[in-house]
Amino acid sequence: MKNRLKVTPIRKYKTPRYPSYLDESPLLMSRKVTKTGYYATALLGAFGLFAFSTNSNATAELKENPIKFKELGFPHTYAMYGTGLPDRLDRETAVDIIDSIFLANKIELSKEVPISKNGLSFNATGYNEKHNIGYVWLDHQSTASDCFNSWRSSLNKSALLPQDLDAHNKLMKEVGDSYEGYQKEKDFFENLIKQRGYYKLLKIKRYLWRNDALEQKIETYLRENKNYLDVDYGKEILEQYDNEKVDLKEMEQIVDEKDTSIATFSKYDSRFAYNSFGVYEKDENGKLVLKETDTKKEAIKDLENLVQEFIDWAKSEGRF
């Protein structure tokens, strides 16, 4: 004879907690894990594998370069308006932080060192020739114009030389005012930039408008040299520019480069972005109150951790 089912009421139970908009984003939680916690977790994981999987023949994977190209924030797009955009670490602050971490690891760096090998040609922000290790801080001063997108055109009609202006007017009469016409006009400008040094200088000046020294140098050259159709126009400036700045292709290559250990730290990396706004949280009475937070300190800490992780990785790889 089968036993009859008996219903027993539960006297106590835990009320489930549902997610709230006040909760911290789980995507940001990993940023607050300390290095000690990370390595402790890794050690416990390794012990667990040894203790409970003694028959496994799996070998531990080598730790990867912690720097990934997709996290650098390039090609960067300048916004039309600045409202609501995050704050970013300035060059002086970032470079001081990075230099201090390298020095704490007994790696002294020389400044603005030319790197030229395996198709790479740029100036490293800091480099130690003996240990073959260094870094480049990527921002508008150290990167080439192809690393940026903008809502502004590289050129405009007013910058065209007479013969190019005639060709432009003829094209616009043919294509009319349409999206197709807009795209053909854009292609027309880009072709001119590829053909003439004069337009190359204008593009550099337009995109890197915060690089005061380079802007002044280009303005002086344009003012003193009127032979705009010269095939070698601006050659000296352009060659120096190409040899000192990191272009988009080089940026991707540096991350995976095996012969030279150059770290790429970027101003536009979202991990180092911060804002000056406070956040709301509940007090002991359950009331929402504004909590002031120093998010810049958190961004600096994230940069410090990444620099140290890169140095640890390079050392574990036998790169110095």
PDB file of C-alpha atoms in Angstrom:
ATOM      1  CA  MET A   1       0.000   0.000   0.000  1.00  0.00           C
ATOM      2  CA  LYS A   2       1.368   3.368  -1.017  1.00  0.00           C
ATOM      3  CA  ASN A   3       1.969   6.072   1.591  1.00  0.00           C
ATOM      4  CA  ARG A   4      -0.354   9.024   1.301  1.00  0.00           C
ATOM      5  CA  LEU A   5       1.199  12.425   0.525  1.00  0.00           C
ATOM      6  CA  LYS A   6       1.310  14.770   3.445  1.00  0.00           C
ATOM      7  CA  VAL A   7       1.413  18.560   3.103  1.00  0.00           C
ATOM      8  CA  THR A   8       3.514  20.302   5.730  1.00  0.00           C
ATOM      9  CA  PRO A   9       3.362  24.104   5.852  1.00  0.00           C
ATOM     10  CA  ILE A  10       6.668  26.015   5.992  1.00  0.00           C
ATOM     11  CA  ARG A  11       6.844  28.207   9.064  1.00  0.00           C
ATOM     12  CA  LYS A  12       9.854  30.300   7.985  1.00  0.00           C
ATOM     13  CA  TYR A  13      11.316  31.173   4.625  1.00  0.00           C
ATOM     14  CA  LYS A  14      13.749  33.703   3.169  1.00  0.00           C
ATOM     15  CA  THR A  15      12.315  36.554   1.141  1.00  0.00           C
ATOM     16  CA  PRO A  16      14.068  36.624  -2.257  1.00  0.00           C
ATOM     17  CA  ARG A  17      16.018  39.779  -3.070  1.00  0.00           C
ATOM     18  CA  TYR A  18      15.362  41.180  -6.493  1.00  0.00           C
ATOM     19  CA  PRO A  19      17.865  43.366  -8.390  1.00  0.00           C
ATOM     20  CA  SER A  20      17.611  47.092  -7.814  1.00  0.00           C
ATOM     21  CA  TYR A  21      18.743  50.056  -9.881  1.00  0.00           C
ATOM     22  CA  LEU A  22      20.795  51.027  -6.822  1.00  0.00           C
ATOM     23  CA  ASP A  23      22.938  47.906  -7.146  1.00  0.00           C
ATOM     24  CA  GLU A  24      26.421  48.245  -8.531  1.00  0.00           C
ATOM     25  CA  SER A  25      26.818  47.067 -12.107  1.00  0.00           C
ATOM     26  CA  PRO A  26      28.255  43.524 -12.105  1.00  0.00           C
ATOM     27  CA  LEU A  27      30.473  44.616 -15.015  1.00  0.00           C
ATOM     28  CA  LEU A  28      32.261  46.998 -12.671  1.00  0.00           C
ATOM     29  CA  MET A  29      32.684  44.632  -9.725  1.00  0.00           C
ATOM     30  CA  SER A  30      35.765  42.952 -11.185  1.00  0.00           C
ATOM     31  CA  ARG A  31      37.528  46.336 -11.298  1.00  0.00           C
ATOM     32  CA  LYS A  32      37.597  46.432  -7.479  1.00  0.00           C
ATOM     33  CA  VAL A  33      39.230  43.049  -7.035  1.00  0.00           C
ATOM     34  CA  THR A  34      42.680  43.594  -5.582  1.00  0.00           C
ATOM     35  CA  LYS A  35      45.742  41.894  -6.964  1.00  0.00           C
ATOM     36  CA  THR A  36      46.085  39.961  -3.684  1.00  0.00           C
ATOM     37  CA  GLY A  37      42.536  38.724  -4.037  1.00  0.00           C
ATOM     38  CA  TYR A  38      43.094  37.788  -7.648  1.00  0.00           C
ATOM     39  CA  TYR A  39      46.177  35.716  -6.964  1.00  0.00           C
ATOM     40  CA  ALA A  40      44.632  34.147  -3.876  1.00  0.00           C
ATOM     41  CA  THR A  41      41.652  33.050  -5.941  1.00  0.00           C
ATOM     42  CA  ALA A  42      43.940  31.688  -8.633  1.00  0.00           C
ATOM     43  CA  LEU A  43      45.942  29.761  -6.001  1.00  0.00           C
ATOM     44  CA  LEU A  44      42.827  28.228  -4.478  1.00  0.00           C
ATOM     45  CA  GLY A  45      41.618  27.292  -7.942  1.00  0.00           C
ATOM     46  CA  ALA A  46      44.882  25.579  -8.741  1.00  0.00           C
ATOM     47  CA  PHE A  47      44.775  23.710  -5.396  1.00  0.00           C
ATOM     48  CA  GLY A  48      41.213  22.598  -6.117  1.00  0.00           C
ATOM     49  CA  LEU A  49      42.183  21.246  -9.499  1.00  0.00           C
ATOM     50  CA  PHE A  50      45.069  19.318  -7.928  1.00  0.00           C
ATOM     51  CA  ALA A  51      43.000  17.991  -5.058  1.00  0.00           C
ATOM     52  CA  PHE A  52      39.898  16.954  -6.944  1.00  0.00           C
ATOM     53  CA  SER A  53      41.209  16.251 -10.439  1.00  0.00           C
ATOM     54  CA  THR A  54      44.367  14.264  -9.818  1.00  0.00           C
ATOM     55  CA  ASN A  55      43.701  12.162 -12.882  1.00  0.00           C
ATOM     56  CA  SER A  56      43.560  15.169 -15.184  1.00  0.00           C
ATOM     57  CA  ASN A  57      46.441  15.725 -17.614  1.00  0.00           C
ATOM     58  CA  ALA A  58      45.462  19.365 -18.298  1.00  0.00           C
ATOM     59  CA  THR A  59      48.241  21.929 -17.989  1.00  0.00           C
ATOM     60  CA  ALA A  60      47.852  25.484 -16.769  1.00  0.00           C
ATOM     61  CA  GLU A  61      47.491  28.073 -19.513  1.00  0.00           C
ATOM     62  CA  LEU A  62      49.992  30.888 -19.761  1.00  0.00           C
ATOM     63  CA  LYS A  63      48.685  34.237 -18.620  1.00  0.00           C
ATOM     64  CA  GLU A  64      47.893  36.497 -21.589  1.00  0.00           C
ATOM     65  CA  ASN A  65      48.984  40.052 -22.158  1.00  0.00           C
ATOM     66  CA  PRO A  66      46.462  42.021 -20.065  1.00  0.00           C
ATOM     67  CA  ILE A  67      46.347  44.783 -22.692  1.00  0.00           C
ATOM     68  CA  LYS A  68      43.872  44.265 -25.544  1.00  0.00           C
ATOM     69  CA  PHE A  69      43.535  46.453 -28.618  1.00  0.00           C
ATOM     70  CA  LYS A  70      39.735  46.485 -28.458  1.00  0.00           C
ATOM     71  CA  GLU A  71      39.890  48.166 -25.025  1.00  0.00           C
ATOM     72  CA  LEU A  72      42.057  51.100 -26.140  1.00  0.00           C
ATOM     73  CA  GLY A  73      39.100  53.077 -27.498  1.00  0.00           C
ATOM     74  CA  PHE A  74      40.408  53.550 -31.044  1.00  0.00           C
ATOM     75  CA  PRO A  75      39.521  54.739 -33.552  1.00  0.00           C
ATOM     76  CA  HIS A  76      38.232  57.448 -31.254  1.00  0.00           C
ATOM     77  CA  THR A  77      35.282  59.576 -32.297  1.00  0.00           C
ATOM     78  CA  TYR A  78      35.179  63.173 -31.165  1.00  0.00           C
ATOM     79  CA  ALA A  79      31.710  64.150 -30.009  1.00  0.00           C
ATOM     80  CA  MET A  80      29.926  67.180 -31.412  1.00  0.00           C
ATOM     81  CA  TYR A  81      29.033  68.330 -27.900  1.00  0.00           C
ATOM     82  CA  GLY A  82      30.683  67.610 -24.569  1.00  0.00           C
ATOM     83  CA  THR A  83      27.620  67.370 -22.323  1.00  0.00           C
ATOM     84  CA  GLY A  84      27.579  64.121 -20.374  1.00  0.00           C
ATOM     85  CA  LEU A  85      30.955  62.879 -21.602  1.00  0.00           C
ATOM     86  CA  PRO A  86      33.241  61.260 -19.008  1.00  0.00           C
ATOM     87  CA  ASP A  87      36.386  62.908 -17.730  1.00  0.00           C
ATOM     88  CA  ARG A  88      39.693  61.323 -18.764  1.00  0.00           C
ATOM     89  CA  LEU A  89      43.163  61.277 -17.265  1.00  0.00           C
ATOM     90  CA  ASP A  90      45.403  63.965 -18.721  1.00  0.00           C
ATOM     91  CA  ARG A  91      48.815  63.123 -20.172  1.00  0.00           C
ATOM     92  CA  GLU A  92      50.883  64.585 -17.344  1.00  0.00           C
ATOM     93  CA  THR A  93      48.982  62.703 -14.637  1.00  0.00           C
ATOM     94  CA  ALA A  94      48.977  59.393 -16.512  1.00  0.00           C
ATOM     95  CA  VAL A  95      52.651  59.523 -17.482  1.00  0.00           C
ATOM     96  CA  ASP A  96      53.705  60.293 -13.885  1.00  0.00           C
ATOM     97  CA  ILE A  97      51.682  57.320 -12.637  1.00  0.00           C
ATOM     98  CA  ILE A  98      53.014  54.889 -15.248  1.00  0.00           C
ATOM     99  CA  ASP A  99      56.625  56.007 -14.752  1.00  0.00           C
ATOM    100  CA  SER A 100      56.314  55.524 -10.985  1.00  0.00           C
ATOM    101  CA  ILE A 101      55.057  51.932 -11.368  1.00  0.00           C
ATOM    102  CA  PHE A 102      57.916  51.042 -13.727  1.00  0.00           C
ATOM    103  CA  LEU A 103      60.413  52.646 -11.343  1.00  0.00           C
ATOM    104  CA  ALA A 104      58.932  50.720  -8.392  1.00  0.00           C
ATOM    105  CA  ASN A 105      59.782  47.577 -10.393  1.00  0.00           C
ATOM    106  CA  LYS A 106      63.372  48.837 -10.800  1.00  0.00           C
ATOM    107  CA  ILE A 107      62.869  49.726 -14.473  1.00  0.00           C
ATOM    108  CA  GLU A 108      64.202  53.186 -15.281  1.00  0.00           C
ATOM    109  CA  LEU A 109      62.803  54.733 -18.457  1.00  0.00           C
ATOM    110  CA  SER A 110      64.190  57.185 -20.993  1.00  0.00           C
ATOM    111  CA  LYS A 111      61.649  59.596 -22.472  1.00  0.00           C
ATOM    112  CA  GLU A 112      60.431  59.859 -26.090  1.00  0.00           C
ATOM    113  CA  VAL A 113      62.607  57.070 -27.453  1.00  0.00           C
ATOM    114  CA  PRO A 114      62.332  56.304 -31.222  1.00  0.00           C
ATOM    115  CA  ILE A 115      61.223  52.710 -31.886  1.00  0.00           C
ATOM    116  CA  SER A 116      61.842  51.331 -35.373  1.00  0.00           C
ATOM    117  CA  LYS A 117      61.570  47.606 -36.054  1.00  0.00           C
ATOM    118  CA  ASN A 118      59.247  45.081 -37.688  1.00  0.00           C
ATOM    119  CA  GLY A 119      57.378  47.803 -39.549  1.00  0.00           C
ATOM    120  CA  LEU A 120      56.882  49.900 -36.420  1.00  0.00           C
ATOM    121  CA  SER A 121      58.054  53.501 -36.351  1.00  0.00           C
ATOM    122  CA  PHE A 122      56.998  55.747 -33.479  1.00  0.00           C
ATOM    123  CA  ASN A 123      58.234  57.388 -30.295  1.00  0.00           C
ATOM    124  CA  ALA A 124      57.773  55.412 -27.087  1.00  0.00           C
ATOM    125  CA  THR A 125      56.710  57.666 -24.227  1.00  0.00           C
ATOM    126  CA  GLY A 126      59.050  55.725 -21.945  1.00  0.00           C
ATOM    127  CA  TYR A 127      61.529  52.963 -22.787  1.00  0.00           C
ATOM    128  CA  ASN A 128      64.339  50.952 -21.183  1.00  0.00           C
ATOM    129  CA  GLU A 129      66.754  49.822 -23.883  1.00  0.00           C
ATOM    130  CA  LYS A 130      68.576  47.341 -21.629  1.00  0.00           C
ATOM    131  CA  HIS A 131      65.433  45.420 -20.726  1.00  0.00           C
ATOM    132  CA  ASN A 132      63.693  46.112 -24.060  1.00  0.00           C
ATOM    133  CA  ILE A 133      60.505  47.221 -22.337  1.00  0.00           C
ATOM    134  CA  GLY A 134      58.491  50.426 -22.193  1.00  0.00           C
ATOM    135  CA  TYR A 135      55.163  52.001 -23.021  1.00  0.00           C
ATOM    136  CA  VAL A 136      53.383  54.584 -25.126  1.00  0.00           C
ATOM    137  CA  TRP A 137      50.599  56.773 -23.749  1.00  0.00           C
ATOM    138  CA  LEU A 138      48.036  57.030 -26.535  1.00  0.00           C
ATOM    139  CA  ASP A 139      46.221  60.329 -26.931  1.00  0.00           C
ATOM    140  CA  HIS A 140      45.885  63.128 -29.490  1.00  0.00           C
ATOM    141  CA  GLN A 141      49.578  64.028 -29.115  1.00  0.00           C
ATOM    142  CA  SER A 142      51.017  60.569 -29.811  1.00  0.00           C
ATOM    143  CA  THR A 143      48.618  59.146 -32.404  1.00  0.00           C
ATOM    144  CA  ALA A 144      48.122  59.675 -36.128  1.00  0.00           C
ATOM    145  CA  SER A 145      45.059  61.188 -37.737  1.00  0.00           C
ATOM    146  CA  ASP A 146      43.728  57.794 -38.906  1.00  0.00           C
ATOM    147  CA  CYS A 147      43.181  56.924 -35.223  1.00  0.00           C
ATOM    148  CA  PHE A 148      40.289  59.380 -35.056  1.00  0.00           C
ATOM    149  CA  ASN A 149      36.835  59.736 -36.501  1.00  0.00           C
ATOM    150  CA  SER A 150      34.987  63.029 -36.479  1.00  0.00           C
ATOM    151  CA  TRP A 151      31.635  64.451 -37.438  1.00  0.00           C
ATOM    152  CA  ARG A 152      33.660  67.105 -39.265  1.00  0.00           C
ATOM    153  CA  SER A 153      35.010  66.465 -42.757  1.00  0.00           C
ATOM    154  CA  SER A 154      38.771  66.257 -43.159  1.00  0.00           C
ATOM    155  CA  LEU A 155      38.588  69.130 -45.650  1.00  0.00           C
ATOM    156  CA  ASN A 156      36.004  71.640 -46.719  1.00  0.00           C
ATOM    157  CA  LYS A 157      35.329  73.572 -49.879  1.00  0.00           C
ATOM    158  CA  SER A 158      37.022  76.755 -48.649  1.00  0.00           C
ATOM    159  CA  ALA A 159      40.394  74.947 -48.265  1.00  0.00           C
ATOM    160  CA  LEU A 160      40.575  73.771 -51.887  1.00  0.00           C
ATOM    161  CA  LEU A 161      43.123  75.119 -54.362  1.00  0.00           C
ATOM    162  CA  PRO A 162      41.637  76.732 -57.525  1.00  0.00           C
ATOM    163  CA  GLN A 163      41.992  73.739 -59.861  1.00  0.00           C
ATOM    164  CA  ASP A 164      40.659  71.350 -57.197  1.00  0.00           C
ATOM    165  CA  LEU A 165      37.774  73.706 -56.464  1.00  0.00           C
ATOM    166  CA  ASP A 166      36.747  73.597 -60.139  1.00  0.00           C
ATOM    167  CA  ALA A 167      36.808  69.795 -60.077  1.00  0.00           C
ATOM    168  CA  HIS A 168      34.746  69.816 -56.864  1.00  0.00           C
ATOM    169  CA  ASN A 169      32.101  72.147 -58.309  1.00  0.00           C
ATOM    170  CA  LYS A 170      31.823  69.980 -61.409  1.00  0.00           C
ATOM    171  CA  LEU A 171      31.355  66.864 -59.274  1.00  0.00           C
ATOM    172  CA  MET A 172      28.640  68.446 -57.133  1.00  0.00           C
ATOM    173  CA  LYS A 173      26.681  69.495 -60.219  1.00  0.00           C
ATOM    174  CA  GLU A 174      26.723  65.887 -61.378  1.00  0.00           C
ATOM    175  CA  VAL A 175      25.735  64.206 -58.100  1.00  0.00           C
ATOM    176  CA  GLY A 176      23.393  66.855 -56.690  1.00  0.00           C
ATOM    177  CA  ASP A 177      22.232  67.184 -53.087  1.00  0.00           C
ATOM    178  CA  SER A 178      21.802  63.601 -51.907  1.00  0.00           C
ATOM    179  CA  TYR A 179      23.383  61.063 -49.582  1.00  0.00           C
ATOM    180  CA  GLU A 180      25.184  59.564 -52.572  1.00  0.00           C
ATOM    181  CA  GLY A 181      26.485  63.033 -53.399  1.00  0.00           C
ATOM    182  CA  TYR A 182      27.668  63.519 -49.818  1.00  0.00           C
ATOM    183  CA  GLN A 183      29.603  60.245 -49.933  1.00  0.00           C
ATOM    184  CA  LYS A 184      31.185  61.077 -53.295  1.00  0.00           C
ATOM    185  CA  GLU A 185      32.224  64.490 -52.001  1.00  0.00           C
ATOM    186  CA  LYS A 186      33.820  62.817 -48.976  1.00  0.00           C
ATOM    187  CA  ASP A 187      35.696  60.385 -51.243  1.00  0.00           C
ATOM    188  CA  PHE A 188      36.790  63.325 -53.386  1.00  0.00           C
ATOM    189  CA  PHE A 189      38.343  65.038 -50.354  1.00  0.00           C
ATOM    190  CA  GLU A 190      40.085  61.842 -49.195  1.00  0.00           C
ATOM    191  CA  ASN A 191      41.616  61.312 -52.653  1.00  0.00           C
ATOM    192  CA  LEU A 192      42.990  64.855 -52.598  1.00  0.00           C
ATOM    193  CA  ILE A 193      44.556  64.208 -49.192  1.00  0.00           C
ATOM    194  CA  LYS A 194      46.304  61.108 -50.524  1.00  0.00           C
ATOM    195  CA  GLN A 195      47.629  62.991 -53.580  1.00  0.00           C
ATOM    196  CA  ARG A 196      48.908  66.250 -52.123  1.00  0.00           C
ATOM    197  CA  GLY A 197      51.141  67.014 -49.157  1.00  0.00           C
ATOM    198  CA  TYR A 198      49.343  70.344 -48.780  1.00  0.00           C
ATOM    199  CA  TYR A 199      46.064  68.627 -47.934  1.00  0.00           C
ATOM    200  CA  LYS A 200      47.792  66.070 -45.719  1.00  0.00           C
ATOM    201  CA  LEU A 201      49.080  68.917 -43.573  1.00  0.00           C
ATOM    202  CA  LEU A 202      45.605  70.452 -43.396  1.00  0.00           C
ATOM    203  CA  LYS A 203      44.106  67.136 -42.267  1.00  0.00           C
ATOM    204  CA  ILE A 204      46.683  66.663 -39.524  1.00  0.00           C
ATOM    205  CA  LYS A 205      46.127  70.221 -38.322  1.00  0.00           C
ATOM    206  CA  ARG A 206      42.341  69.756 -38.340  1.00  0.00           C
ATOM    207  CA  TYR A 207      42.218  66.466 -36.460  1.00  0.00           C
ATOM    208  CA  LEU A 208      44.962  67.114 -33.916  1.00  0.00           C
ATOM    209  CA  TRP A 209      43.890  70.596 -32.964  1.00  0.00           C
ATOM    210  CA  ARG A 210      45.052  70.173 -29.344  1.00  0.00           C
ATOM    211  CA  ASN A 211      48.672  69.505 -30.307  1.00  0.00           C
ATOM    212  CA  ASP A 212      49.796  73.128 -30.064  1.00  0.00           C
ATOM    213  CA  ALA A 213      53.440  72.570 -31.034  1.00  0.00           C
ATOM    214  CA  LEU A 214      52.593  70.603 -34.192  1.00  0.00           C
ATOM    215  CA  GLU A 215      49.811  73.004 -35.133  1.00  0.00           C
ATOM    216  CA  GLN A 216      52.167  75.981 -34.891  1.00  0.00           C
ATOM    217  CA  LYS A 217      54.800  74.175 -36.940  1.00  0.00           C
ATOM    218  CA  ILE A 218      52.294  73.420 -39.715  1.00  0.00           C
ATOM    219  CA  GLU A 219      50.893  76.964 -39.693  1.00  0.00           C
ATOM    220  CA  THR A 220      54.376  78.424 -40.057  1.00  0.00           C
ATOM    221  CA  TYR A 221      55.187  76.097 -42.955  1.00  0.00           C
ATOM    222  CA  LEU A 222      51.913  76.891 -44.755  1.00  0.00           C
ATOM    223  CA  ARG A 223      52.532  80.608 -44.368  1.00  0.00           C
ATOM    224  CA  GLU A 224      56.129  80.491 -45.607  1.00  0.00           C
ATOM    225  CA  ASN A 225      55.668  77.999 -48.491  1.00  0.00           C
ATOM    226  CA  LYS A 226      53.189  78.949 -51.211  1.00  0.00           C
ATOM    227  CA  ASN A 227      54.083  76.272 -53.787  1.00  0.00           C
ATOM    228  CA  TYR A 228      51.106  74.157 -52.715  1.00  0.00           C
ATOM    229  CA  LEU A 229      51.182  71.881 -55.774  1.00  0.00           C
ATOM    230  CA  ASP A 230      54.742  70.710 -55.124  1.00  0.00           C
ATOM    231  CA  VAL A 231      54.782  66.895 -54.944  1.00  0.00           C
ATOM    232  CA  ASP A 232      57.194  67.134 -51.986  1.00  0.00           C
ATOM    233  CA  TYR A 233      55.172  69.787 -50.185  1.00  0.00           C
ATOM    234  CA  GLY A 234      55.523  69.372 -46.406  1.00  0.00           C
ATOM    235  CA  LYS A 235      57.659  66.244 -46.895  1.00  0.00           C
ATOM    236  CA  GLU A 236      59.964  66.916 -43.935  1.00  0.00           C
ATOM    237  CA  ILE A 237      57.081  67.498 -41.509  1.00  0.00           C
ATOM    238  CA  LEU A 238      55.090  64.538 -42.827  1.00  0.00           C
ATOM    239  CA  GLU A 239      58.018  62.118 -42.566  1.00  0.00           C
ATOM    240  CA  GLN A 240      58.795  63.241 -39.020  1.00  0.00           C
ATOM    241  CA  TYR A 241      55.105  62.974 -38.155  1.00  0.00           C
ATOM    242  CA  ASP A 242      54.885  59.414 -39.547  1.00  0.00           C
ATOM    243  CA  ASN A 243      58.031  58.386 -37.656  1.00  0.00           C
ATOM    244  CA  GLU A 244      56.901  59.804 -34.314  1.00  0.00           C
ATOM    245  CA  LYS A 245      53.176  59.084 -34.191  1.00  0.00           C
ATOM    246  CA  VAL A 246      51.387  55.756 -33.764  1.00  0.00           C
ATOM    247  CA  ASP A 247      48.923  55.005 -36.539  1.00  0.00           C
ATOM    248  CA  LEU A 248      45.978  52.621 -36.224  1.00  0.00           C
ATOM    249  CA  LYS A 249      47.746  49.694 -37.884  1.00  0.00           C
ATOM    250  CA  GLU A 250      50.799  50.088 -35.647  1.00  0.00           C
ATOM    251  CA  MET A 251      48.558  50.334 -32.604  1.00  0.00           C
ATOM    252  CA  GLU A 252      47.122  46.896 -33.313  1.00  0.00           C
ATOM    253  CA  GLN A 253      50.577  45.463 -34.014  1.00  0.00           C
ATOM    254  CA  ILE A 254      52.190  46.794 -30.835  1.00  0.00           C
ATOM    255  CA  VAL A 255      49.806  44.844 -28.616  1.00  0.00           C
ATOM    256  CA  ASP A 256      50.857  41.533 -30.234  1.00  0.00           C
ATOM    257  CA  GLU A 257      54.512  42.438 -30.855  1.00  0.00           C
ATOM    258  CA  LYS A 258      56.909  39.743 -29.615  1.00  0.00           C
ATOM    259  CA  ASP A 259      60.321  41.318 -30.199  1.00  0.00           C
ATOM    260  CA  THR A 260      59.625  44.554 -28.357  1.00  0.00           C
ATOM    261  CA  SER A 261      57.618  44.767 -25.140  1.00  0.00           C
ATOM    262  CA  ILE A 262      55.790  48.072 -25.478  1.00  0.00           C
ATOM    263  CA  ALA A 263      52.646  48.564 -23.433  1.00  0.00           C
ATOM    264  CA  THR A 264      49.864  50.683 -24.910  1.00  0.00           C
ATOM    265  CA  PHE A 265      47.950  52.692 -22.324  1.00  0.00           C
ATOM    266  CA  SER A 266      45.187  54.849 -23.742  1.00  0.00           C
ATOM    267  CA  LYS A 267      43.484  58.040 -22.667  1.00  0.00           C
ATOM    268  CA  TYR A 268      40.328  56.739 -24.308  1.00  0.00           C
ATOM    269  CA  ASP A 269      40.306  53.401 -22.454  1.00  0.00           C
ATOM    270  CA  SER A 270      36.907  53.279 -20.715  1.00  0.00           C
ATOM    271  CA  ARG A 271      38.527  51.702 -17.644  1.00  0.00           C
ATOM    272  CA  PHE A 272      40.288  54.990 -16.895  1.00  0.00           C
ATOM    273  CA  ALA A 273      37.267  57.201 -17.536  1.00  0.00           C
ATOM    274  CA  TYR A 274      35.561  58.844 -14.579  1.00  0.00           C
ATOM    275  CA  ASN A 275      33.007  61.517 -13.757  1.00  0.00           C
ATOM    276  CA  SER A 276      32.625  64.216 -11.151  1.00  0.00           C
ATOM    277  CA  PHE A 277      29.050  63.358 -10.257  1.00  0.00           C
ATOM    278  CA  GLY A 278      27.963  61.750  -6.991  1.00  0.00           C
ATOM    279  CA  VAL A 279      25.788  58.642  -6.766  1.00  0.00           C
ATOM    280  CA  TYR A 280      22.626  58.032  -4.771  1.00  0.00           C
ATOM    281  CA  GLU A 281      22.388  55.330  -2.127  1.00  0.00           C
ATOM    282  CA  LYS A 282      20.087  54.488   0.773  1.00  0.00           C
ATOM    283  CA  ASP A 283      21.004  55.594   4.277  1.00  0.00           C
ATOM    284  CA  GLU A 284      20.168  53.689   7.470  1.00  0.00           C
ATOM    285  CA  ASN A 285      16.590  54.979   7.270  1.00  0.00           C
ATOM    286  CA  GLY A 286      16.139  53.816   3.711  1.00  0.00           C
ATOM    287  CA  LYS A 287      16.216  57.354   2.344  1.00  0.00           C
ATOM    288  CA  LEU A 288      18.084  58.114  -0.877  1.00  0.00           C
ATOM    289  CA  VAL A 289      21.009  60.431  -0.220  1.00  0.00           C
ATOM    290  CA  LEU A 290      23.741  61.764  -2.467  1.00  0.00           C
ATOM    291  CA  LYS A 291      27.094  60.105  -1.819  1.00  0.00           C
ATOM    292  CA  GLU A 292      30.156  61.969  -2.964  1.00  0.00           C
ATOM    293  CA  THR A 293      32.682  59.667  -4.624  1.00  0.00           C
ATOM    294  CA  ASP A 294      36.185  60.314  -5.914  1.00  0.00           C
ATOM    295  CA  THR A 295      35.942  58.383  -9.159  1.00  0.00           C
ATOM    296  CA  LYS A 296      39.214  59.854 -10.399  1.00  0.00           C
ATOM    297  CA  LYS A 297      41.056  57.956  -7.659  1.00  0.00           C
ATOM    298  CA  GLU A 298      39.382  54.755  -8.848  1.00  0.00           C
ATOM    299  CA  ALA A 299      40.479  55.450 -12.431  1.00  0.00           C
ATOM    300  CA  ILE A 300      44.047  56.055 -11.261  1.00  0.00           C
ATOM    301  CA  LYS A 301      43.987  52.804  -9.284  1.00  0.00           C
ATOM    302  CA  ASP A 302      42.779  50.920 -12.371  1.00  0.00           C
ATOM    303  CA  LEU A 303      45.648  52.373 -14.396  1.00  0.00           C
ATOM    304  CA  GLU A 304      48.171  51.443 -11.701  1.00  0.00           C
ATOM    305  CA  ASN A 305      46.863  47.872 -11.599  1.00  0.00           C
ATOM    306  CA  LEU A 306      47.024  47.478 -15.380  1.00  0.00           C
ATOM    307  CA  VAL A 307      50.604  48.797 -15.542  1.00  0.00           C
ATOM    308  CA  GLN A 308      51.664  46.346 -12.829  1.00  0.00           C
ATOM    309  CA  GLU A 309      49.850  43.469 -14.535  1.00  0.00           C
ATOM    310  CA  PHE A 310      51.667  44.213 -17.789  1.00  0.00           C
ATOM    311  CA  ILE A 311      55.050  44.257 -16.047  1.00  0.00           C
ATOM    312  CA  ASP A 312      54.238  40.998 -14.227  1.00  0.00           C
ATOM    313  CA  TRP A 313      53.170  39.386 -17.504  1.00  0.00           C
ATOM    314  CA  ALA A 314      56.278  40.568 -19.373  1.00  0.00           C
ATOM    315  CA  LYS A 315      58.476  39.213 -16.581  1.00  0.00           C
ATOM    316  CA  SER A 316      56.682  35.853 -16.538  1.00  0.00           C
ATOM    317  CA  GLU A 317      57.230  35.642 -20.305  1.00  0.00           C
ATOM    318  CA  GLY A 318      60.943  36.187 -19.853  1.00  0.00           C
ATOM    319  CA  ARG A 319      60.891  39.460 -21.738  1.00  0.00           C
ATOM    320  CA  PHE A 320      63.206  41.148 -19.263  1.00  0.00           C
TER     321      PHE A 320
END
